[in-house]
Structure formats: C-alpha cells, structure tokens
C-alpha cells in the first residue's frame, strides 16, 4: 500500500460556477448525489451508497442524512450535485452481527454500494476523493477522537488509511497531534505509534478537499508501513470514539455524553482509476 499523494486545498469554488462535469480520469464510482436526492433515497437499494451499513441499530438514513445549505465543494458539480451531511445522535449505536451493540462508539458511515471489498476500487491504483466541512449547527465535541473517513481491509483487521479529527483517544499513538481541531491523514493503523502523513487546521466554514492514491499491487507497497494491500471498503461519514482511560475496550466501554446532535458535511466524494497516473485536481 502506498499513500503517495495527499493534499488539502481551500480554493474558492465560485470559479467553478459555470463548469460542467469534466471528469478527467476514469471514474470507478461516483458518490455525488443529484439535487433531487432525498435522505430517504439512502435507504433504498438503488442508492449509490450501501443502504444498510453503517448506522444505528434502529435508525434509517432518512433520519441521519441532511442537506444543509452550503456552497458546493470543489469537486461537486454546480447545479448537478450537492453536499451530504452525515449526523450522529444518541441512537447512532451500530449492531454488529458477531459483536453485538457497539455501545462505545457512535457511527454513521456511508460505504460505496459497489465496494464489496474486492471490486475495481481496490485493484490497480485508485484515488479516493472527499471534501469536508463542519456544520456550525451540529458541532463536534473535540474532546473526542473522530474518524470522518477511512479505508478498512477486507478482513477488517486494519485500516490502510484513517482520516481523523478531535483529541486522540491515545495521545501516545498520535504524538504529533497538539491541536484537536485539525484534520489528519494517518497511514496503516497497525503501525504504532500512528504514521501521521499530513495534518492541517480544521478551519470552520470552508471546504477542505482531500485525495489519497493507493497502490493495490502488493509489489508496489511500502513494506515497513504495515501489511497490505488487503482490499476492503471506503467509509465516509462520522465515527466517534468514546473518552476514557487507556486499556478499556472502546467497542463497549468509555464515556459518550447524551443528547448529541453532531454532523459533518461531505462533498465531492468519488473514486477514480489512477493506474495510468491520472489524478483529478480540479474540474476546470
Ligand atoms: C429493491 O427494492 C425494491 C423495492 O423496495 C424491491 O422490489 C426489490 O426486490 C429490491 N431488490 C433487491 C435486489 O433487493
Ligand atoms: C433498538 O430497539 C430495541 C427495541 O426497542 C432496543 O432493545 C434496542 O436497545 C435499541 N437499540 C439501540 C441502539 O437503541
Ligand atoms: C465483488 O464485485 C466484483 C465486481 O465489481 C465481482 O466480480 C465479485 O464477484 C464481487 N464479490 C463478491 C464477494 O460479491
Ligand atoms: C465533550 O466530551 C467530554 C468528554 O467525553 C465531556 O466531558 C463533555 O461533557 C462533552 N461536552 C459536551 C458539550 O457535551
Ligand atoms: C497507546 O499508543 C502507544 C504508542 O503507539 C502504544 O504503545 C500503546 O499500546 C497504546 N495504548 C493502548 C492502550 O492502546
């Protein structure tokens, strides 16, 4: 696995107002939703995201997804696609088949519907794009660690990359993090302490645009940075760790405050084929 590329831009999207969707690299999966998409559409099996996973046991996507009024992200297509907010409430407790209710976490994560763990998004060299911004009406609690996106192996034993914000649960795991209000891209999660690739302040009310290129051919991976490539799935949404002492089982233990109403706004989510070196850096 090679995380050979990442960037964070805060460019004005105003320039893109008249630009059509001129996608330069071959798209593998497009996570941008049309202006007519409703929250309830995410519960239908026709959704471009998995309609069943990952959210609270008794929740529907209709309750979780919001469409706040914000300017489109750099990689949304003006007049054609709109950003998607993914929210957390006290009900965001996932029931795992083998593990039962994950009471330690709060989880609302979208997964590409076609991303079954061995599909073309995890073959060759692919680039994962997402843009993110805060919702002032649904602030996070930066005393907690959050994962707004990550890529998990097909065997669920590690993550090839994790995108984080908030206070690290284990500060020793993230010794380079001194400001919880940062957006951070870390490499393979089995590497301890964490291999922090990039971090930048999580400035409020602007878009932060991210792209990560992964080489899925085992011959091109960086051996010292953990096993790979491992296929698997891309998650984008909001995942919240509990707080608590080191050593607890965070799946089931730790502290989560009640009456939460939190969210993150995602835009311009897509996966493209970068086998020939192509990576989209603008839709211009
Ligand atoms: C998808 O949902 C529709 C209506 O809700 C249903 O008729 C159809 O059988 C479902 N298809 C699959 C593959 O589950
Ligand atoms: C879902 O509803 C069932 C039945 O009311 C309840 O036992 C369970 O605790 C609920 N799960 C969550 C995560 O709230
Ligand atoms: C995963 O999707 C690919 C096509 O993208 C298909 O060839 C493969 O059979 C699927 N695997 C499973 C386990 O469904
Ligand atoms: C934020 O999280 C901390 C740690 O769990 C908790 O003590 C505090 O009450 C939370 N703040 C709010 C406003 O909920
Ligand atoms: C916290 O992180 C350090 C450094 O990566 C690691 O050695 C330690 O095992 C971690 N502690 C727990 C409880 O996971």
Coordinates of C-alpha atoms and ligand atoms in Angstrom, one line a residue:
X1 CA 0.0 0.0 0.0
X2 CA 1.4 3.4 -1.0
X3 CA -0.2 6.6 0.2
X4 CA 1.8 8.6 -2.2
X5 CA -0.4 11.6 -2.6
X6 CA -2.5 13.9 -0.5
X7 CA -3.5 17.5 -0.5
X8 CA -5.7 19.9 1.2
X9 CA -6.9 23.0 -0.7
X10 CA -9.1 25.8 0.4
X11 CA -9.8 27.2 -3.0
X12 CA -12.9 29.2 -3.8
X13 CA -15.5 27.2 -5.6
X14 CA -17.0 30.3 -7.1
X15 CA -14.8 30.0 -10.2
X16 CA -16.4 26.7 -10.9
X17 CA -19.9 28.0 -11.2
X18 CA -20.1 27.6 -15.0
X19 CA -18.1 24.5 -15.3
X20 CA -19.7 21.3 -16.4
X21 CA -18.6 17.9 -15.1
X22 CA -15.4 17.5 -17.0
X23 CA -14.1 14.4 -15.2
X24 CA -10.5 13.9 -16.5
X25 CA -9.7 10.5 -15.1
X26 CA -11.7 7.3 -15.4
X27 CA -14.3 7.2 -12.7
X28 CA -14.7 3.9 -10.8
X29 CA -17.5 5.1 -8.6
X30 CA -19.3 8.4 -8.2
X31 CA -20.6 9.3 -4.7
X32 CA -22.0 12.7 -5.7
X33 CA -25.8 12.9 -5.3
X34 CA -28.1 14.8 -7.5
X35 CA -30.0 17.9 -6.4
X36 CA -33.2 15.8 -6.2
X37 CA -31.8 13.1 -3.9
X38 CA -33.7 12.9 -0.6
X39 CA -32.5 11.5 2.7
X40 CA -34.9 8.5 2.3
X41 CA -33.2 7.7 -1.0
X42 CA -30.2 6.5 1.0
X43 CA -32.5 3.7 2.5
X44 CA -33.3 2.3 -1.0
X45 CA -31.4 -0.5 -2.6
X46 CA -30.9 1.8 -5.6
X47 CA -28.7 4.1 -3.5
X48 CA -25.2 4.7 -4.7
X49 CA -24.2 4.0 -1.1
X50 CA -24.8 0.8 0.8
X51 CA -28.4 1.3 2.0
X52 CA -27.9 -0.9 5.1
X53 CA -24.5 0.0 6.6
X54 CA -23.2 1.6 8.8
X55 CA -25.7 3.3 11.2
X56 CA -27.5 2.9 14.5
X57 CA -29.5 -0.3 15.1
X58 CA -32.9 1.4 15.0
X59 CA -32.1 4.2 12.6
X60 CA -32.8 4.9 9.0
X61 CA -30.7 7.1 6.7
X62 CA -33.8 9.3 6.4
X63 CA -33.1 10.3 10.0
X64 CA -29.4 10.7 9.6
X65 CA -28.8 12.4 6.3
X66 CA -29.2 16.2 5.9
X67 CA -28.8 18.6 3.1
X68 CA -27.5 21.8 4.6
X69 CA -27.5 25.0 2.5
X70 CA -23.8 25.4 1.7
X71 CA -21.8 26.2 -1.4
X72 CA -20.8 23.2 -3.3
X73 CA -17.4 21.7 -2.7
X74 CA -14.5 22.0 -5.2
X75 CA -15.4 18.6 -6.6
X76 CA -19.2 18.9 -6.6
X77 CA -20.8 19.8 -9.9
X78 CA -22.7 23.1 -9.5
X79 CA -26.3 22.7 -10.4
X80 CA -25.9 18.9 -10.6
X81 CA -24.7 17.6 -7.3
X82 CA -25.0 18.7 -3.7
X83 CA -23.1 18.1 -0.4
X84 CA -24.4 15.5 2.0
X85 CA -24.3 15.9 5.8
X86 CA -24.0 12.7 7.9
X87 CA -25.1 13.2 11.5
X88 CA -24.8 11.5 14.9
X89 CA -27.4 11.2 17.6
X90 CA -27.7 9.1 20.8
X91 CA -29.3 6.4 18.6
X92 CA -26.1 6.0 16.5
X93 CA -25.2 2.7 18.0
X94 CA -24.3 0.0 15.5
X95 CA -25.4 -3.6 16.0
X96 CA -22.5 -5.8 14.7
X97 CA -23.5 -9.3 13.8
X98 CA -20.8 -11.1 15.7
X99 CA -20.1 -8.4 18.3
X100 CA -23.5 -7.1 19.4
X101 CA -24.2 -3.4 20.1
X102 CA -21.1 -1.2 19.8
X103 CA -22.1 1.0 22.7
X104 CA -18.7 2.6 23.0
X105 CA -19.0 4.2 19.5
X106 CA -21.3 6.5 17.7
X107 CA -21.3 5.6 14.0
X108 CA -22.9 6.9 10.8
X109 CA -20.8 5.9 7.8
X110 CA -21.6 5.7 4.1
X111 CA -19.9 3.0 2.0
X112 CA -20.0 2.9 -1.8
X113 CA -22.7 0.4 -2.8
X114 CA -20.3 -1.3 -5.3
X115 CA -17.4 -1.5 -2.8
X116 CA -17.7 -5.2 -1.8
X117 CA -14.0 -5.5 -0.8
X118 CA -12.6 -7.0 -4.0
X119 CA -14.2 -4.7 -6.6
X120 CA -12.3 -2.4 -9.0
X121 CA -11.9 0.3 -6.4
X122 CA -9.3 -1.9 -4.7
X123 CA -7.5 -3.1 -7.8
X124 CA -4.5 -1.4 -9.6
X125 CA -4.0 2.2 -8.4
X126 CA -7.1 4.2 -7.3
X127 CA -7.7 7.6 -5.8
X128 CA -10.3 8.4 -3.2
X129 CA -11.6 11.9 -3.1
X130 CA -13.7 13.6 -0.4
X131 CA -14.2 17.2 0.7
X132 CA -15.3 18.0 4.2
X133 CA -16.6 21.0 6.3
X134 CA -18.1 21.5 9.7
X135 CA -21.7 22.3 10.3
X136 CA -22.0 25.2 12.8
X137 CA -25.4 23.9 13.8
X138 CA -24.1 20.5 14.7
X139 CA -20.6 20.9 16.2
X140 CA -18.4 18.0 17.1
X141 CA -17.0 17.6 20.7
X142 CA -13.3 18.0 20.1
X143 CA -12.6 16.2 23.4
X144 CA -13.3 13.0 21.4
X145 CA -11.5 11.4 18.6
X146 CA -13.4 11.2 15.3
X147 CA -12.9 9.4 12.0
X148 CA -14.7 11.2 9.2
X149 CA -13.2 8.7 6.6
X150 CA -11.0 5.7 6.3
X151 CA -10.3 2.6 4.3
X152 CA -10.6 -0.7 6.1
X153 CA -9.1 -4.0 4.8
X154 CA -11.4 -6.7 3.6
X155 CA -10.5 -8.8 6.6
X156 CA -11.4 -5.9 8.9
X157 CA -8.1 -6.3 10.7
X158 CA -6.7 -2.8 10.0
X159 CA -7.2 0.4 8.0
X160 CA -4.9 1.3 5.1
X161 CA -5.5 4.9 6.0
X162 CA -7.5 6.8 8.6
X163 CA -8.7 10.4 8.4
X164 CA -9.1 11.9 11.8
X165 CA -10.0 14.9 13.9
X166 CA -10.5 15.7 17.6
X167 CA -8.5 14.7 20.6
X168 CA -6.7 11.4 20.1
X169 CA -8.0 8.7 22.4
X170 CA -4.5 7.5 22.9
X171 CA -2.2 10.6 22.8
X172 CA 0.9 8.3 22.7
X173 CA -0.5 6.8 19.5
X174 CA -0.5 10.3 17.9
X175 CA 2.4 12.1 19.5
X176 CA 2.5 14.7 16.7
X177 CA -1.1 15.9 17.4
X178 CA -1.1 19.1 19.5
X179 CA -4.4 20.6 18.3
X180 CA -7.6 18.6 18.4
X181 CA -9.1 20.9 15.8
X182 CA -7.0 19.5 13.0
X183 CA -7.8 17.3 10.0
X184 CA -5.3 14.5 9.9
X185 CA -4.4 11.7 7.5
X186 CA -2.7 8.7 9.0
X187 CA -1.3 5.6 7.4
X188 CA -1.8 1.9 8.2
X189 CA -3.4 1.7 11.6
X190 CA -1.5 -1.3 12.7
X191 CA 1.7 0.8 12.8
X192 CA 2.2 2.1 16.4
X193 CA 2.6 4.9 17.0
X194 CA 0.5 6.0 14.2
X195 CA 2.2 7.1 10.9
X196 CA 0.8 10.6 10.6
X197 CA 1.1 11.6 6.9
X198 CA -0.4 15.1 7.0
X199 CA -2.3 17.4 9.3
X200 CA -3.9 20.8 8.9
X201 CA -6.1 23.0 11.0
X202 CA -9.8 22.2 10.7
X203 CA -10.8 25.8 9.8
X204 CA -14.5 26.4 10.2
X205 CA -17.0 27.1 7.4
X206 CA -14.7 26.4 4.5
X207 CA -14.3 23.2 2.4
X208 CA -11.2 21.0 2.9
X209 CA -10.5 18.9 -0.1
X210 CA -8.7 15.6 0.2
X211 CA -7.5 12.9 -2.1
X212 CA -5.5 9.7 -1.4
X213 CA -4.0 7.5 -4.0
X214 CA -3.5 3.8 -3.1
X215 CA -1.5 1.3 -5.0
X216 CA -3.2 -2.1 -4.5
X217 CA -0.5 -4.2 -6.1
X218 CA 1.4 -5.8 -3.3
X219 CA 4.7 -5.3 -5.3
X220 CA 4.4 -1.6 -5.0
X221 CA 3.6 -1.2 -1.3
X222 CA 5.9 0.1 1.3
X223 CA 6.8 -2.9 3.4
X224 CA 7.7 -1.2 6.6
X225 CA 4.4 0.6 6.8
X226 CA 2.3 -2.4 7.6
X227 CA 0.8 -5.3 5.7
X228 CA -1.1 -4.7 2.6
X229 CA -2.8 -4.2 0.3
X230 CA -5.8 -6.1 1.7
X231 CA -8.7 -4.7 -0.4
X232 CA -11.7 -3.6 1.6
X233 CA -14.0 -0.7 2.0
X234 CA -14.0 3.1 2.0
X235 CA -16.1 4.7 4.8
X236 CA -17.1 8.3 4.8
X237 CA -19.3 9.9 7.4
X238 CA -18.7 10.4 11.1
X239 CA -17.3 7.9 13.6
X240 CA -16.9 8.9 17.2
X241 CA -14.7 7.3 19.8
X242 CA -15.6 7.3 23.5
X243 CA -13.4 9.0 26.0
X244 CA -11.9 7.1 28.9
X245 CA -8.8 5.5 30.3
X246 CA -6.3 3.7 28.1
X247 CA -6.9 0.0 28.1
X248 CA -10.7 0.0 28.1
X249 CA -12.5 -1.9 25.3
X250 CA -13.6 1.1 23.2
X251 CA -16.2 -1.1 21.4
X252 CA -18.3 -1.3 24.5
X253 CA -16.8 0.9 27.2
X254 CA -15.9 4.5 27.8
X255 CA -17.9 7.7 28.0
X256 CA -20.3 9.2 25.5
X257 CA -22.3 12.2 26.5
X258 CA -26.1 12.2 25.9
X259 CA -28.3 14.4 23.7
X260 CA -25.7 14.8 21.0
X261 CA -26.6 16.4 17.7
X262 CA -23.4 16.4 15.6
X263 CA -22.6 16.2 12.0
X264 CA -20.0 16.6 9.2
X265 CA -20.7 17.8 5.7
X266 CA -19.2 15.8 2.9
X267 CA -19.0 16.8 -0.8
X268 CA -17.3 15.7 -4.0
X269 CA -16.9 12.0 -3.0
X270 CA -15.7 9.8 -5.8
X271 CA -13.1 7.1 -6.6
X272 CA -11.1 7.2 -9.8
X273 CA -8.7 4.9 -11.6
X274 CA -5.1 6.2 -11.3
X275 CA -3.4 3.2 -12.8
X276 CA -2.1 5.5 -15.6
X277 CA -1.1 8.2 -13.2
X278 CA -4.2 10.3 -13.6
X279 CA -5.5 12.2 -10.5
X280 CA -8.2 14.8 -10.7
X281 CA -7.1 18.1 -9.1
X282 CA -9.9 20.3 -10.4
X283 CA -13.0 20.0 -12.6
X284 CA -11.8 23.0 -14.6
Ligands
LIG1 C1 -35.0 -3.4 -4.1 O1 -36.1 -2.8 -3.5 C2 -37.3 -3.0 -4.3 C3 -38.5 -2.1 -3.7 O2 -38.2 -1.7 -2.4 C4 -37.7 -4.4 -4.3 O3 -38.8 -4.7 -5.1 C5 -36.5 -5.2 -4.9 O4 -36.8 -6.6 -4.8 C6 -35.2 -4.9 -4.2 N1 -34.1 -5.5 -4.9 C7 -33.1 -6.2 -4.3 C8 -32.0 -6.7 -5.2 O5 -33.1 -6.3 -3.1
LIG2 C1 -33.4 -0.7 19.3 O1 -34.7 -1.0 19.7 C2 -34.7 -2.2 20.6 C3 -36.2 -2.5 20.8 O2 -36.8 -1.4 21.3 C4 -34.0 -1.9 21.8 O3 -34.0 -3.1 22.6 C5 -32.5 -1.6 21.5 O4 -31.8 -1.2 22.7 C6 -32.5 -0.4 20.5 N1 -31.1 -0.2 20.1 C7 -30.5 1.0 20.3 C8 -29.1 1.0 19.8 O5 -31.0 1.9 20.8
LIG3 C1 -17.4 -8.0 -5.9 O1 -17.7 -7.2 -7.0 C2 -17.0 -7.7 -8.2 C3 -17.4 -6.8 -9.3 O2 -17.1 -5.5 -9.0 C4 -17.4 -9.1 -8.5 O3 -16.7 -9.6 -9.6 C5 -17.2 -10.0 -7.3 O4 -17.7 -11.3 -7.6 C6 -17.9 -9.4 -6.1 N1 -17.5 -10.3 -5.0 C7 -18.4 -10.7 -4.1 C8 -17.9 -11.5 -3.0 O5 -19.6 -10.4 -4.2
LIG4 C1 -17.5 16.6 25.4 O1 -16.9 15.4 25.8 C2 -16.3 15.4 27.1 C3 -15.6 14.0 27.2 O2 -16.5 13.0 26.9 C4 -17.5 15.5 28.1 O3 -16.9 15.5 29.4 C5 -18.2 16.9 27.8 O4 -19.3 16.9 28.6 C6 -18.6 16.9 26.4 N1 -19.1 18.3 26.1 C7 -20.4 18.5 25.7 C8 -20.7 19.9 25.4 O5 -21.2 17.6 25.5
LIG5 C1 -1.1 3.8 23.0 O1 -0.2 4.1 22.0 C2 1.1 3.6 22.2 C3 2.0 4.1 21.1 O2 1.6 3.7 19.9 C4 1.1 2.1 22.3 O3 2.4 1.6 22.6 C5 0.1 1.7 23.4 O4 -0.1 0.3 23.4 C6 -1.3 2.3 23.2 N1 -2.1 2.0 24.3 C7 -3.2 1.4 24.2 C8 -3.9 1.1 25.5 O5 -3.7 1.0 23.2

